[in-house]
mmCIF file of C-alpha atoms and ligand atoms in Angstrom:
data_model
loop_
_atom_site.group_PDB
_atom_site.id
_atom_site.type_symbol
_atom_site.label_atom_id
_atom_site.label_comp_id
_atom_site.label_asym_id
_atom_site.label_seq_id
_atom_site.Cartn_x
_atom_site.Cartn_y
_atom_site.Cartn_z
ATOM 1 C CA UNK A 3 22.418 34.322 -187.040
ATOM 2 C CA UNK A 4 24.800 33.578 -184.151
ATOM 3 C CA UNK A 5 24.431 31.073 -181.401
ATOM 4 C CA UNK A 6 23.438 30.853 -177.906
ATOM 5 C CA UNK A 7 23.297 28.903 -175.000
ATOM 6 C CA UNK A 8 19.684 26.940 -173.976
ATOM 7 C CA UNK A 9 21.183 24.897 -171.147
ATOM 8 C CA UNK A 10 23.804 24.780 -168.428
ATOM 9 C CA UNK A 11 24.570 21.715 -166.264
ATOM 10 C CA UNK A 12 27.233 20.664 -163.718
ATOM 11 C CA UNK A 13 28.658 18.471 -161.230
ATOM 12 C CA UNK A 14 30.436 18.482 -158.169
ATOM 13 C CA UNK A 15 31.926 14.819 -156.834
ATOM 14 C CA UNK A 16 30.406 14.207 -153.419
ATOM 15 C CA UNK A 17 33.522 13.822 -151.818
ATOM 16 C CA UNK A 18 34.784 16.957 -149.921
ATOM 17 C CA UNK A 19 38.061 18.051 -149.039
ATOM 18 C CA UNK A 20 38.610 20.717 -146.665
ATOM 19 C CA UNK A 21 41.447 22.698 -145.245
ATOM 20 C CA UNK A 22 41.337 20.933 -142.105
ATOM 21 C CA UNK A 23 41.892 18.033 -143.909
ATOM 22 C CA UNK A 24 44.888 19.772 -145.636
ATOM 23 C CA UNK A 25 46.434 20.769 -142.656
ATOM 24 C CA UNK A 26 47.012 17.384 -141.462
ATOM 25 C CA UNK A 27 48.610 16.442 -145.374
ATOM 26 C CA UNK A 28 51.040 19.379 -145.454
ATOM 27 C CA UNK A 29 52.064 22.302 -143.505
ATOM 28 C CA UNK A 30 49.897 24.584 -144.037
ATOM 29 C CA UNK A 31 46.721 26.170 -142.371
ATOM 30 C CA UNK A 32 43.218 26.727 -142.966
ATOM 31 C CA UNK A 33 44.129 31.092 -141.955
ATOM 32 C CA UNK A 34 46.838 30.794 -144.792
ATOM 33 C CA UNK A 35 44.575 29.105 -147.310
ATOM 34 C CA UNK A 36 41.494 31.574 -146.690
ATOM 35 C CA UNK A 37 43.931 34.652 -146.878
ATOM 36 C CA UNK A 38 45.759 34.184 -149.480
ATOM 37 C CA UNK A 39 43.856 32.230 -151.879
ATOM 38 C CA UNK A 40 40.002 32.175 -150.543
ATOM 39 C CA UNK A 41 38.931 28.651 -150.798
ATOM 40 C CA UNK A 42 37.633 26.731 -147.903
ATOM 41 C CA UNK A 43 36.793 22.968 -149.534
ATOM 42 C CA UNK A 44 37.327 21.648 -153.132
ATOM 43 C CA UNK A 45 36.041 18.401 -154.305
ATOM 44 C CA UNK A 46 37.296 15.304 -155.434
ATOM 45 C CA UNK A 47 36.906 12.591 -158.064
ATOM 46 C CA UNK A 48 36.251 9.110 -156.329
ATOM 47 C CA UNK A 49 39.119 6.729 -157.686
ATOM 48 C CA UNK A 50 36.822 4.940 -160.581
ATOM 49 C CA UNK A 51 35.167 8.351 -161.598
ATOM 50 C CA UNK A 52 36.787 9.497 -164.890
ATOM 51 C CA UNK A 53 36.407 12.685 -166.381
ATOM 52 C CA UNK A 54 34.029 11.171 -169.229
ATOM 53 C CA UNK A 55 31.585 10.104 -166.174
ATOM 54 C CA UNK A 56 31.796 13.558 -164.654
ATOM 55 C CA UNK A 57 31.080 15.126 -167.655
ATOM 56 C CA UNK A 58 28.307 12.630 -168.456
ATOM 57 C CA UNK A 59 26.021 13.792 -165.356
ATOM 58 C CA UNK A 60 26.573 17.763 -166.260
ATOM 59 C CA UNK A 61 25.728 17.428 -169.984
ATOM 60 C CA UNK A 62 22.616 14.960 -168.957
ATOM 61 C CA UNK A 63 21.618 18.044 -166.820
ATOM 62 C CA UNK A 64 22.346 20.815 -169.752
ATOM 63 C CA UNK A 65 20.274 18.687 -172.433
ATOM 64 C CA UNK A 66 17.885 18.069 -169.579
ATOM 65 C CA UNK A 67 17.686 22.000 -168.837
ATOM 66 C CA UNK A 68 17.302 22.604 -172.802
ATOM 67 C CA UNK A 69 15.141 20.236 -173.693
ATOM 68 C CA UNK A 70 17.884 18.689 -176.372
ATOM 69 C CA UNK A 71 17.213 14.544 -176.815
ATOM 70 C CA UNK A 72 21.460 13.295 -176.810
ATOM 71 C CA UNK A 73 20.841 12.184 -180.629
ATOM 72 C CA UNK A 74 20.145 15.909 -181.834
ATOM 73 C CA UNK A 75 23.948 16.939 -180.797
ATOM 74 C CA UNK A 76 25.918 17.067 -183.770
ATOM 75 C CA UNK A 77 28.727 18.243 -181.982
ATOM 76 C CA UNK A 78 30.472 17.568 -178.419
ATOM 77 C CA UNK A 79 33.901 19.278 -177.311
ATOM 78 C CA UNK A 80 35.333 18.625 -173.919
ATOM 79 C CA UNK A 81 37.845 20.686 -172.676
ATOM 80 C CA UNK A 82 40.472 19.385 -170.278
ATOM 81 C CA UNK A 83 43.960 18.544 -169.316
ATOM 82 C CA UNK A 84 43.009 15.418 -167.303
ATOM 83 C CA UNK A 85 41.703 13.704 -170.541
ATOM 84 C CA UNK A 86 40.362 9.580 -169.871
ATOM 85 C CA UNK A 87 43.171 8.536 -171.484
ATOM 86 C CA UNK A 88 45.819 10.025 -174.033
ATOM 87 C CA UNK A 89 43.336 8.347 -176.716
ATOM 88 C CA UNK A 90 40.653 8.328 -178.060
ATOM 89 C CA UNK A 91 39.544 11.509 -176.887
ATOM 90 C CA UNK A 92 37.131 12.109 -173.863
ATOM 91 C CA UNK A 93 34.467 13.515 -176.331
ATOM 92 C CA UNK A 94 34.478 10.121 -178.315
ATOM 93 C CA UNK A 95 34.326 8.064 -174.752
ATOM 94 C CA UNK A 96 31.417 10.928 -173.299
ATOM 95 C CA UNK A 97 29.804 10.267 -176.904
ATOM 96 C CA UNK A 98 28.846 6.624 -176.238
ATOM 97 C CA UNK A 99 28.409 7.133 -172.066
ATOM 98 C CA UNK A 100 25.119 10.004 -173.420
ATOM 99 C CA UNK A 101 24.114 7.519 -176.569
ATOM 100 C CA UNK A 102 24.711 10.984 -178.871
ATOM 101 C CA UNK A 103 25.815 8.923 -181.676
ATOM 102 C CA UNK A 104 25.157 11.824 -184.357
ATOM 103 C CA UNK A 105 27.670 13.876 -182.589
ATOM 104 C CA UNK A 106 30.843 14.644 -184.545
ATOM 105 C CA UNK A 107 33.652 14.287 -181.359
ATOM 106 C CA UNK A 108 36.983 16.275 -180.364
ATOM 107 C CA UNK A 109 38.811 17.454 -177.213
ATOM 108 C CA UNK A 110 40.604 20.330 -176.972
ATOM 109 C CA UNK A 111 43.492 21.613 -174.837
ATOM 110 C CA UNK A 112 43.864 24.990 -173.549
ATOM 111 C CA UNK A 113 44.015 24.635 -169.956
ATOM 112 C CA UNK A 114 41.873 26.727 -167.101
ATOM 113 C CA UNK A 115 40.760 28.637 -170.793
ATOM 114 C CA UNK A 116 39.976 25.635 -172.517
ATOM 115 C CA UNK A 117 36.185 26.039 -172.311
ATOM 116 C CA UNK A 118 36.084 29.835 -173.707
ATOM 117 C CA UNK A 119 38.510 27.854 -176.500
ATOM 118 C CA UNK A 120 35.653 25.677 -176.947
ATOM 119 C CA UNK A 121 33.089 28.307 -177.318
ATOM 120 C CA UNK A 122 34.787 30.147 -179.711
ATOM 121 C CA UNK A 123 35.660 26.990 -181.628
ATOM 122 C CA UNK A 124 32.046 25.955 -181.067
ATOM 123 C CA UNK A 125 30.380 29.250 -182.696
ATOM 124 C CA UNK A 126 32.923 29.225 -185.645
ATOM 125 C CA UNK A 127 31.995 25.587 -186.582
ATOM 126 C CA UNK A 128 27.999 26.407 -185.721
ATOM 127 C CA UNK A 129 28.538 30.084 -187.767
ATOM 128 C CA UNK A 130 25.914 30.288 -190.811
ATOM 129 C CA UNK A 131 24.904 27.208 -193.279
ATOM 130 C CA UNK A 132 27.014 24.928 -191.263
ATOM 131 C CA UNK A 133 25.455 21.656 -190.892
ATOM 132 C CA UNK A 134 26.121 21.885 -186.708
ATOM 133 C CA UNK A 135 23.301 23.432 -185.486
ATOM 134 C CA UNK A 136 22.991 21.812 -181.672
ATOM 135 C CA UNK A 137 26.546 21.186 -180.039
ATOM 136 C CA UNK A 138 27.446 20.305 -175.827
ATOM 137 C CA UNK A 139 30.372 22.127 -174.687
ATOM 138 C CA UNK A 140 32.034 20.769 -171.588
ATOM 139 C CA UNK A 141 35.017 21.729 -169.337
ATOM 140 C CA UNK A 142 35.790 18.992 -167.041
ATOM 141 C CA UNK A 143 38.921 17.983 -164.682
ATOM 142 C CA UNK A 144 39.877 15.910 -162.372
ATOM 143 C CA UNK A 145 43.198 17.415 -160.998
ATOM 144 C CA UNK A 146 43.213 15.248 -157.791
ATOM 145 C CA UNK A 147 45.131 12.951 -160.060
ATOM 146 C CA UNK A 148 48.020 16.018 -161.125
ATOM 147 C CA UNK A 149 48.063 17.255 -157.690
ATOM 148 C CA UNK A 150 51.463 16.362 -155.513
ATOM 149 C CA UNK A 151 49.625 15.938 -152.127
ATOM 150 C CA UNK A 152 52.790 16.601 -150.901
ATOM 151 C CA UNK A 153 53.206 19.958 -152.235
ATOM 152 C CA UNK A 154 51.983 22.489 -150.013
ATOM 153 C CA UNK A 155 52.702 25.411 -152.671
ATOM 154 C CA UNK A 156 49.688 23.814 -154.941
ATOM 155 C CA UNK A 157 47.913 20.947 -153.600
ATOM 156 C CA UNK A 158 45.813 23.729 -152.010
ATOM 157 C CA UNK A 159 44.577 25.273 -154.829
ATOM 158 C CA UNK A 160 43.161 22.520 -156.949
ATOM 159 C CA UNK A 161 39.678 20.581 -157.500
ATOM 160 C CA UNK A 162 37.454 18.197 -159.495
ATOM 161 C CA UNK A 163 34.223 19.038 -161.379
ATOM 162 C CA UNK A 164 32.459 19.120 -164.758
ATOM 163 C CA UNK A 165 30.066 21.840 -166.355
ATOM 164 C CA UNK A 166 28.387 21.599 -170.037
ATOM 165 C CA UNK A 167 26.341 23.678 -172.155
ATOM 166 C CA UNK A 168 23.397 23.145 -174.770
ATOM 167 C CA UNK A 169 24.598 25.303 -178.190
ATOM 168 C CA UNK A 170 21.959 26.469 -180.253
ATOM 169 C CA UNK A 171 21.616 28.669 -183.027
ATOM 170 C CA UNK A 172 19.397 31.439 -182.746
ATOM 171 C CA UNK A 173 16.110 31.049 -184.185
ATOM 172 C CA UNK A 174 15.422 34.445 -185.124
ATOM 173 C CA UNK A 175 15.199 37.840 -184.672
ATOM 174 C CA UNK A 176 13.473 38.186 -181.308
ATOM 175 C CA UNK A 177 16.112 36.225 -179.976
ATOM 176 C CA UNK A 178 18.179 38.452 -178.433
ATOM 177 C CA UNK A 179 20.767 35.758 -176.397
ATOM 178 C CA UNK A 180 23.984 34.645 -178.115
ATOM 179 C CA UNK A 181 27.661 35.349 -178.105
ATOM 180 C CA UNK A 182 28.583 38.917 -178.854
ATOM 181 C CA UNK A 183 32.387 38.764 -178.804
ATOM 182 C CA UNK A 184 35.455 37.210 -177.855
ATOM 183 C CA UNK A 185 38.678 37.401 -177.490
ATOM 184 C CA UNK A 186 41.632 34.721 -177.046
ATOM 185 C CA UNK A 187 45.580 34.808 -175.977
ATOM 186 C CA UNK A 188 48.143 32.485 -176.011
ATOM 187 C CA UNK A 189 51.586 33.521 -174.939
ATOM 188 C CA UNK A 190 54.153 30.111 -175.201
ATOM 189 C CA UNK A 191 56.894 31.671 -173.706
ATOM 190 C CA UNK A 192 55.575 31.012 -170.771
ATOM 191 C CA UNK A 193 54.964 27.349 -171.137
ATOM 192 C CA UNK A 194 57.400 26.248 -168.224
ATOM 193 C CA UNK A 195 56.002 28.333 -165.587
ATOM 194 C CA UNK A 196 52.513 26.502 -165.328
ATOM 195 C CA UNK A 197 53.085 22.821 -166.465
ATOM 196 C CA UNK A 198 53.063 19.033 -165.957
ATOM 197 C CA UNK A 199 57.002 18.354 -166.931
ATOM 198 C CA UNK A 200 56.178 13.838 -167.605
ATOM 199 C CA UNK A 201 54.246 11.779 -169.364
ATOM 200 C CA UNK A 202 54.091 13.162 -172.814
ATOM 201 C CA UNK A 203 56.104 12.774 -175.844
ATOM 202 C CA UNK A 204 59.122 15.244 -174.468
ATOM 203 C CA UNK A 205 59.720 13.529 -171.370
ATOM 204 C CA UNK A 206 57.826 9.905 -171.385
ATOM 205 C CA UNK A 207 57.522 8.136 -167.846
ATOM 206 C CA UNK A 208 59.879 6.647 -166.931
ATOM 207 C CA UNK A 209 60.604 4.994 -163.055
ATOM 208 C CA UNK A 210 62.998 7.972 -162.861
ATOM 209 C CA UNK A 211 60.296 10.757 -164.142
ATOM 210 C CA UNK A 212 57.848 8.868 -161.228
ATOM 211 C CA UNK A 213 60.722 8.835 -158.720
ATOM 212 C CA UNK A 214 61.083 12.784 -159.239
ATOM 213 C CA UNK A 215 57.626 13.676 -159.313
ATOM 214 C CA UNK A 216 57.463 15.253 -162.547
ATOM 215 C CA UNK A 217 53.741 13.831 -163.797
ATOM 216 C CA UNK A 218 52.485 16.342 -161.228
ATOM 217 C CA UNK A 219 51.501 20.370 -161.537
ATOM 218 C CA UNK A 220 54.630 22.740 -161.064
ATOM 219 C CA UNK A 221 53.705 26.201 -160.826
ATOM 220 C CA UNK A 222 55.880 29.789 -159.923
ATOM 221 C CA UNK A 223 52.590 31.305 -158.296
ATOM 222 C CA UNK A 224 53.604 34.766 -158.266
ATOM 223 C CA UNK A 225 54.628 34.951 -161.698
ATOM 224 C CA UNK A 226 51.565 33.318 -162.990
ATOM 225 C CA UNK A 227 49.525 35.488 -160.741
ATOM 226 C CA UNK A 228 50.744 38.930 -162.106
ATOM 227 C CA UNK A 229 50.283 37.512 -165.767
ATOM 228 C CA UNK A 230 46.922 36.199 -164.941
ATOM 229 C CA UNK A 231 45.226 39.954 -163.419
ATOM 230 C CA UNK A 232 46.785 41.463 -166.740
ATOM 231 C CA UNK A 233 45.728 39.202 -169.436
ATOM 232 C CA UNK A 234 42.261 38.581 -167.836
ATOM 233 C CA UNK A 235 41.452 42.668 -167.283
ATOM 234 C CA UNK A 236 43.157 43.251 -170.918
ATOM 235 C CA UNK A 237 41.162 40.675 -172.297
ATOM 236 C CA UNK A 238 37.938 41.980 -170.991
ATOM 237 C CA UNK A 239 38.410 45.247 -171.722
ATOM 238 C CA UNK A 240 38.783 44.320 -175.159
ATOM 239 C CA UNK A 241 35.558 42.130 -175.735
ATOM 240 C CA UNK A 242 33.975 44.771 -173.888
ATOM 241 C CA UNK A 243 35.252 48.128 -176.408
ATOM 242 C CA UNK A 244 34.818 45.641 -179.425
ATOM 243 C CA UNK A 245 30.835 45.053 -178.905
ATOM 244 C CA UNK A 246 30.340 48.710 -177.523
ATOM 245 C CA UNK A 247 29.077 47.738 -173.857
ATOM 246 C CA UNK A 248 30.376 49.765 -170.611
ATOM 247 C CA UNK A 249 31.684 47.815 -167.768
ATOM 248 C CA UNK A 250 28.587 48.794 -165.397
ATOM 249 C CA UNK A 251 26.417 47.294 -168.127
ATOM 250 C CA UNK A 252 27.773 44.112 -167.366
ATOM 251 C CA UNK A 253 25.192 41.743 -164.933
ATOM 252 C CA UNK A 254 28.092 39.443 -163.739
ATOM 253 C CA UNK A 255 32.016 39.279 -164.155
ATOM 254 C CA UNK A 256 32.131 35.410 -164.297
ATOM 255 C CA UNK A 257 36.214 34.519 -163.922
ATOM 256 C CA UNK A 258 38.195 31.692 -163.694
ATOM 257 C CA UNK A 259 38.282 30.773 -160.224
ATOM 258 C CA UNK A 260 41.708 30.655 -159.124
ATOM 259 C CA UNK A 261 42.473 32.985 -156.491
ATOM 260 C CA UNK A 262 39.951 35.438 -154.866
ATOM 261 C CA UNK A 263 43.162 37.891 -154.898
ATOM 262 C CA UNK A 264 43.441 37.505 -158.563
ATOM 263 C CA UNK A 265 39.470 38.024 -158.824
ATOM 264 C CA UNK A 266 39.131 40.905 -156.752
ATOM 265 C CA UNK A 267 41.949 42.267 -158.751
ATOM 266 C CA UNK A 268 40.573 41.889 -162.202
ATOM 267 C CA UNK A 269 36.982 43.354 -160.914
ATOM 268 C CA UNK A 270 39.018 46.564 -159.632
ATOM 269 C CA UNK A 271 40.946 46.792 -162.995
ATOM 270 C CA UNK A 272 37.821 46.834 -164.734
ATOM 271 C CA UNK A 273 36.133 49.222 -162.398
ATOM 272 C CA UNK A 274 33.498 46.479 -161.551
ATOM 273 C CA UNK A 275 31.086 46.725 -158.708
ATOM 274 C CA UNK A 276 32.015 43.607 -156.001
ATOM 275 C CA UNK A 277 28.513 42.606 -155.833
ATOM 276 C CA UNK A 278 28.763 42.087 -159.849
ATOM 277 C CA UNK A 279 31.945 39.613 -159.696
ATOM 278 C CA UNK A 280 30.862 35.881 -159.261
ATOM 279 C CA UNK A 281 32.879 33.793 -156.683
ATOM 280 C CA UNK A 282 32.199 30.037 -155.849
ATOM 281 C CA UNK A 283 36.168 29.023 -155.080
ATOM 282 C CA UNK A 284 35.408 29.151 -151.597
ATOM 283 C CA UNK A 285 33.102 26.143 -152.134
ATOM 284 C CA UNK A 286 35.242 24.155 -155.626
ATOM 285 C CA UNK A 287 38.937 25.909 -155.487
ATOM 286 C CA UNK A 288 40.179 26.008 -159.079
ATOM 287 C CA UNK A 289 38.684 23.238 -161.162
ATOM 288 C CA UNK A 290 40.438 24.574 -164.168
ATOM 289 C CA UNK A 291 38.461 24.151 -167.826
ATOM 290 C CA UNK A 292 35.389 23.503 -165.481
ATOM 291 C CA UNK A 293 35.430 26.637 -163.136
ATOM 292 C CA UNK A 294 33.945 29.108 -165.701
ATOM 293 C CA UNK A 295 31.232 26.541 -166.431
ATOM 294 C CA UNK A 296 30.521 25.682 -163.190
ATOM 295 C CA UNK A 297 30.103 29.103 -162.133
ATOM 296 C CA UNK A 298 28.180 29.980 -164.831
ATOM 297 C CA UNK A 299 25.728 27.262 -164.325
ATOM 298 C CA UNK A 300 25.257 28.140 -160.472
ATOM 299 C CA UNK A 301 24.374 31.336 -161.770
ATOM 300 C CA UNK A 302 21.828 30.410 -164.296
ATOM 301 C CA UNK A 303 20.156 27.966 -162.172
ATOM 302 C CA UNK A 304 19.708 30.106 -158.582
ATOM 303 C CA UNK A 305 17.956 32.959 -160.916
ATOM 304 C CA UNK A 306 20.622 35.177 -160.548
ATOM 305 C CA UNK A 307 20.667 36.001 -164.487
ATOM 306 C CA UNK A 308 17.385 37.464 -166.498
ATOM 307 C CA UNK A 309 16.630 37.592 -169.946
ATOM 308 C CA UNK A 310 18.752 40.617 -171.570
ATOM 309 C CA UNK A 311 21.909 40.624 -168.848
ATOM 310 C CA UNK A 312 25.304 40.712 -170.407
ATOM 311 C CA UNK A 313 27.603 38.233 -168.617
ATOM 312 C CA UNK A 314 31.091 38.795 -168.884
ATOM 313 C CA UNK A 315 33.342 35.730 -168.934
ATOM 314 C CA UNK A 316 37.152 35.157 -168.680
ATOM 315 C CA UNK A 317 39.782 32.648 -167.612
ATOM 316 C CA UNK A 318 43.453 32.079 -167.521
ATOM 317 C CA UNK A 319 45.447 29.297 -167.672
ATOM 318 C CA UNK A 320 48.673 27.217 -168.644
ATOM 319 C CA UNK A 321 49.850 27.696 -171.960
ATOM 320 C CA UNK A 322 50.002 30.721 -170.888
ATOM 321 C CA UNK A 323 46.444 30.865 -172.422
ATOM 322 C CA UNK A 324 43.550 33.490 -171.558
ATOM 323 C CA UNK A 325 40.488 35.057 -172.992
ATOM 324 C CA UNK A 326 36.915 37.091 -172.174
ATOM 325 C CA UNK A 327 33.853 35.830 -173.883
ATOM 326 C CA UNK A 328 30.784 38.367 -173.775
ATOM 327 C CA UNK A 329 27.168 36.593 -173.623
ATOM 328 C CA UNK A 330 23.889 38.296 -173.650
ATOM 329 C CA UNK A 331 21.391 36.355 -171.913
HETATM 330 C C1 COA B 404 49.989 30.175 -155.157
HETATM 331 C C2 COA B 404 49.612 31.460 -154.427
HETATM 332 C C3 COA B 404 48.300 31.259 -153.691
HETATM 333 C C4 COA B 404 50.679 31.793 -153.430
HETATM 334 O O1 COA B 404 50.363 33.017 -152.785
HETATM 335 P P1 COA B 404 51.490 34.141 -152.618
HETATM 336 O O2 COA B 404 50.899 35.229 -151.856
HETATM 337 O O3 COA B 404 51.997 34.442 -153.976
HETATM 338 O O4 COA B 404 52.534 33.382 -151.736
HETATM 339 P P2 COA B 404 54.081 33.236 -152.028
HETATM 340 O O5 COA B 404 54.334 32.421 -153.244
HETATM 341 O O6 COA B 404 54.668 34.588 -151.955
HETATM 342 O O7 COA B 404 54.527 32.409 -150.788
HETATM 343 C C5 COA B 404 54.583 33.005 -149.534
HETATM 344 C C6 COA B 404 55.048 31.997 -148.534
HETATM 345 O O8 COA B 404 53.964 31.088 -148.267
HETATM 346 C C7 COA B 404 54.433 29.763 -148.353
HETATM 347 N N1 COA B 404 53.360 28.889 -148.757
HETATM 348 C C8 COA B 404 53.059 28.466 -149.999
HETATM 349 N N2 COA B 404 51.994 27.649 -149.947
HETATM 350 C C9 COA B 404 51.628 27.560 -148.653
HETATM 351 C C10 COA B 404 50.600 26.885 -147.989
HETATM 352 N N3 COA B 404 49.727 26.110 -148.630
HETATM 353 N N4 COA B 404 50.499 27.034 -146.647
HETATM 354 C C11 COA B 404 51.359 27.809 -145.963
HETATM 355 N N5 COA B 404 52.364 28.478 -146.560
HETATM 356 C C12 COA B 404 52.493 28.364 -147.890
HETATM 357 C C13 COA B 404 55.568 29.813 -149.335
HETATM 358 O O9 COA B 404 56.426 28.718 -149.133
HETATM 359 C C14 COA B 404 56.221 31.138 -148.983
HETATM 360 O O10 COA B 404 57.047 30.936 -147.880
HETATM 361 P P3 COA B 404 58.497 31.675 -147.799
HETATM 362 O O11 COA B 404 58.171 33.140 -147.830
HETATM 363 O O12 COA B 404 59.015 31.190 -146.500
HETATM 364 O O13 COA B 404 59.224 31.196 -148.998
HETATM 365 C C15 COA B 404 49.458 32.629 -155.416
HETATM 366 O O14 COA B 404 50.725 32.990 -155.912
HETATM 367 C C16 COA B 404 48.574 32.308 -156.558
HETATM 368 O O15 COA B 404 47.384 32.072 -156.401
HETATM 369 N N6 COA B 404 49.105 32.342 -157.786
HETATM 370 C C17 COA B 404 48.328 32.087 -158.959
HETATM 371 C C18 COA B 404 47.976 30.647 -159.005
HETATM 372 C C19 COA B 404 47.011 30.340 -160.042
HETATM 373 O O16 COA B 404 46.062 31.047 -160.244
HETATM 374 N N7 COA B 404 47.246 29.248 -160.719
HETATM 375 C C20 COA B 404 46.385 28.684 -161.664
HETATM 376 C C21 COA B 404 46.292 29.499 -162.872
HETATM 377 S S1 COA B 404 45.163 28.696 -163.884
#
């Protein structure tokens, strides 16, 4: 039977940060930020806007685009790693903010790849006589409040946003949307090069841990960069081999947006036309669990996707975590 997507949604806070802006934060400039990384604003969370509320406004626009009522869900996973709180879960806390009280609740942690996690986790839960037929899927962050503003090597790079999608399963046979295959990483030996060191059970706050800086995102760049083009293209390549499709069948490459360098580099890889690889980090910079839905959504609702186009997805993230999700449309 399988499942498929009947509705995208996001949102973007209204607040805008710009390099300019940066520039007068740290030393940096708005040349270095373009070349090496290819974002030009992000946007951030205003200080009483939790993740729950961001998420709240995309879903309401994915039900609203499938024509879902919030008491048919009978399942809602948000992915993030900027959570409401440690508990209950942003799910549970999104679940009363929609009124989707049927919903059965959970969040779930994979970083940047946290919503193909969800996807995957989604479509085994929804998979045949299962009692969850209509489920919201959301990847949401608000990494202004990880970010060390004073940290020129990442406060660059980082953004706030939310983006959801309807779950359905397919009705029948003419139906030709749905997930076609998918494939997830995780590689923990790489947990320290990507992380937020405070704050959780290994290291609680302390005045010391807040004196240090360590409830804020560390990252070795380089090292995560390399990792990221190979797992991504890898990834890919395998979702693509496992359901039989060619690279130039794919309508759009939609990747995590991190780094347009990274991007360009996994479209290459792949042997990708440019003009097929999605890229909206010049306007978000890398909302993490969000970027993949984001993009996807800006996609689906400026016509650029018809009934019958493959879209390729795939992200990369902390952990280190990665995976490609193939969609038919
Ligand atoms: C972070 C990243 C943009 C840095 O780009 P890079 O080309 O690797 O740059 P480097 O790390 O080699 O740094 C080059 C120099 O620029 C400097 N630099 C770093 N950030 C800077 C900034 N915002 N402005 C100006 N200079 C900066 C560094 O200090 C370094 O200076 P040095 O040579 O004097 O030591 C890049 O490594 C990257 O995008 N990595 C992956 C990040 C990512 O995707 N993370 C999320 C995964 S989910």
């Amino acid at each position: 039977m399988g499942i498929k997507i009947t509705g995208t949604g996001s949102y973007a806070p209204e607040r805008i940060l710009t390099n300019a802006e940066l520039e007068k934060m740290v030393e940096t400039s708005n040349d270095w930020i373009i070349s090496r990384t290819g974002i030009r604003e992000r946007r951030i969370a205003a200080p009483n806007e939790a993740c729950s509320d961001m998420a709240c406004k995309a879903a309401t626009n994915a039900l609203a685009m499938a024509g879902v009522a919030p008491k048919e869900i009978d399942l809602i996973i948000v992915a993030s790693v900027t959570p409401d709180k440690h508990f209950p879960s942003t799910a549970a806390i999104l679940q009363s903010k929609l009124d989707a009280s049927n919903a059965t609740c959970f969040d779930l942690q994979a970083a940047c790849t946290g919503f193909l996690y969800s996807l995957e986790c989604a479509n085994a839960l929804m998979a045949n006589e299962s009692n969850y037929r209509k489920a919201l899927i959301i990847g949401v962050e608000k990494l202004s409040v990880l970010t060390d503003w004073q940290d020129r090597n990442t406060c660059v790079l980082f953004g706030d946003g939310a983006g959801a999608v309807v779950l359905e399963k397919r009705t029948g046979k003419k139906d030709i949307g749905g997930i076609l295959a998918s494939k997830l990483g995780t590689d923990g030996k790489y947990c320290d090069i990507l992380q937020v060191e405070a704050g959780g059970s290994s290291m609680p706050a302390t005045h010391e841990t807040i004196d240090k800086r360590q409830h804020f995102i560390r990252m070795e760049g380089q090292e995560v960069f390399k990792l990221a083009v190979n797992a991504m293209s890898k990834a890919c390549r395998d979702v693509l081999e496992s359901a039989s499709i060619r690279p130039e069948d794919v309508r759009w490459l939609i990747p995590h947006q991190a780094n347009l360098r990274i991007i360009k580099a996994v479209g290459t890889k792949l042997g990708m036309r440019e003009e097929n690889v999605f890229v909206n980090l010049d306007k978000y910079g890398n909302t993490s669990a969000a970027s993949v839905v984001i993009a996807l959504d800006e996609i689906v609702r400026s016509s650029k996707v018809e009934r019958g186009d493959y879209l390729l997805l795939t992200a990369f993230g902390s952990g280190l975590t990665w995976g490609a999700t193939l969609l038919r449309w």
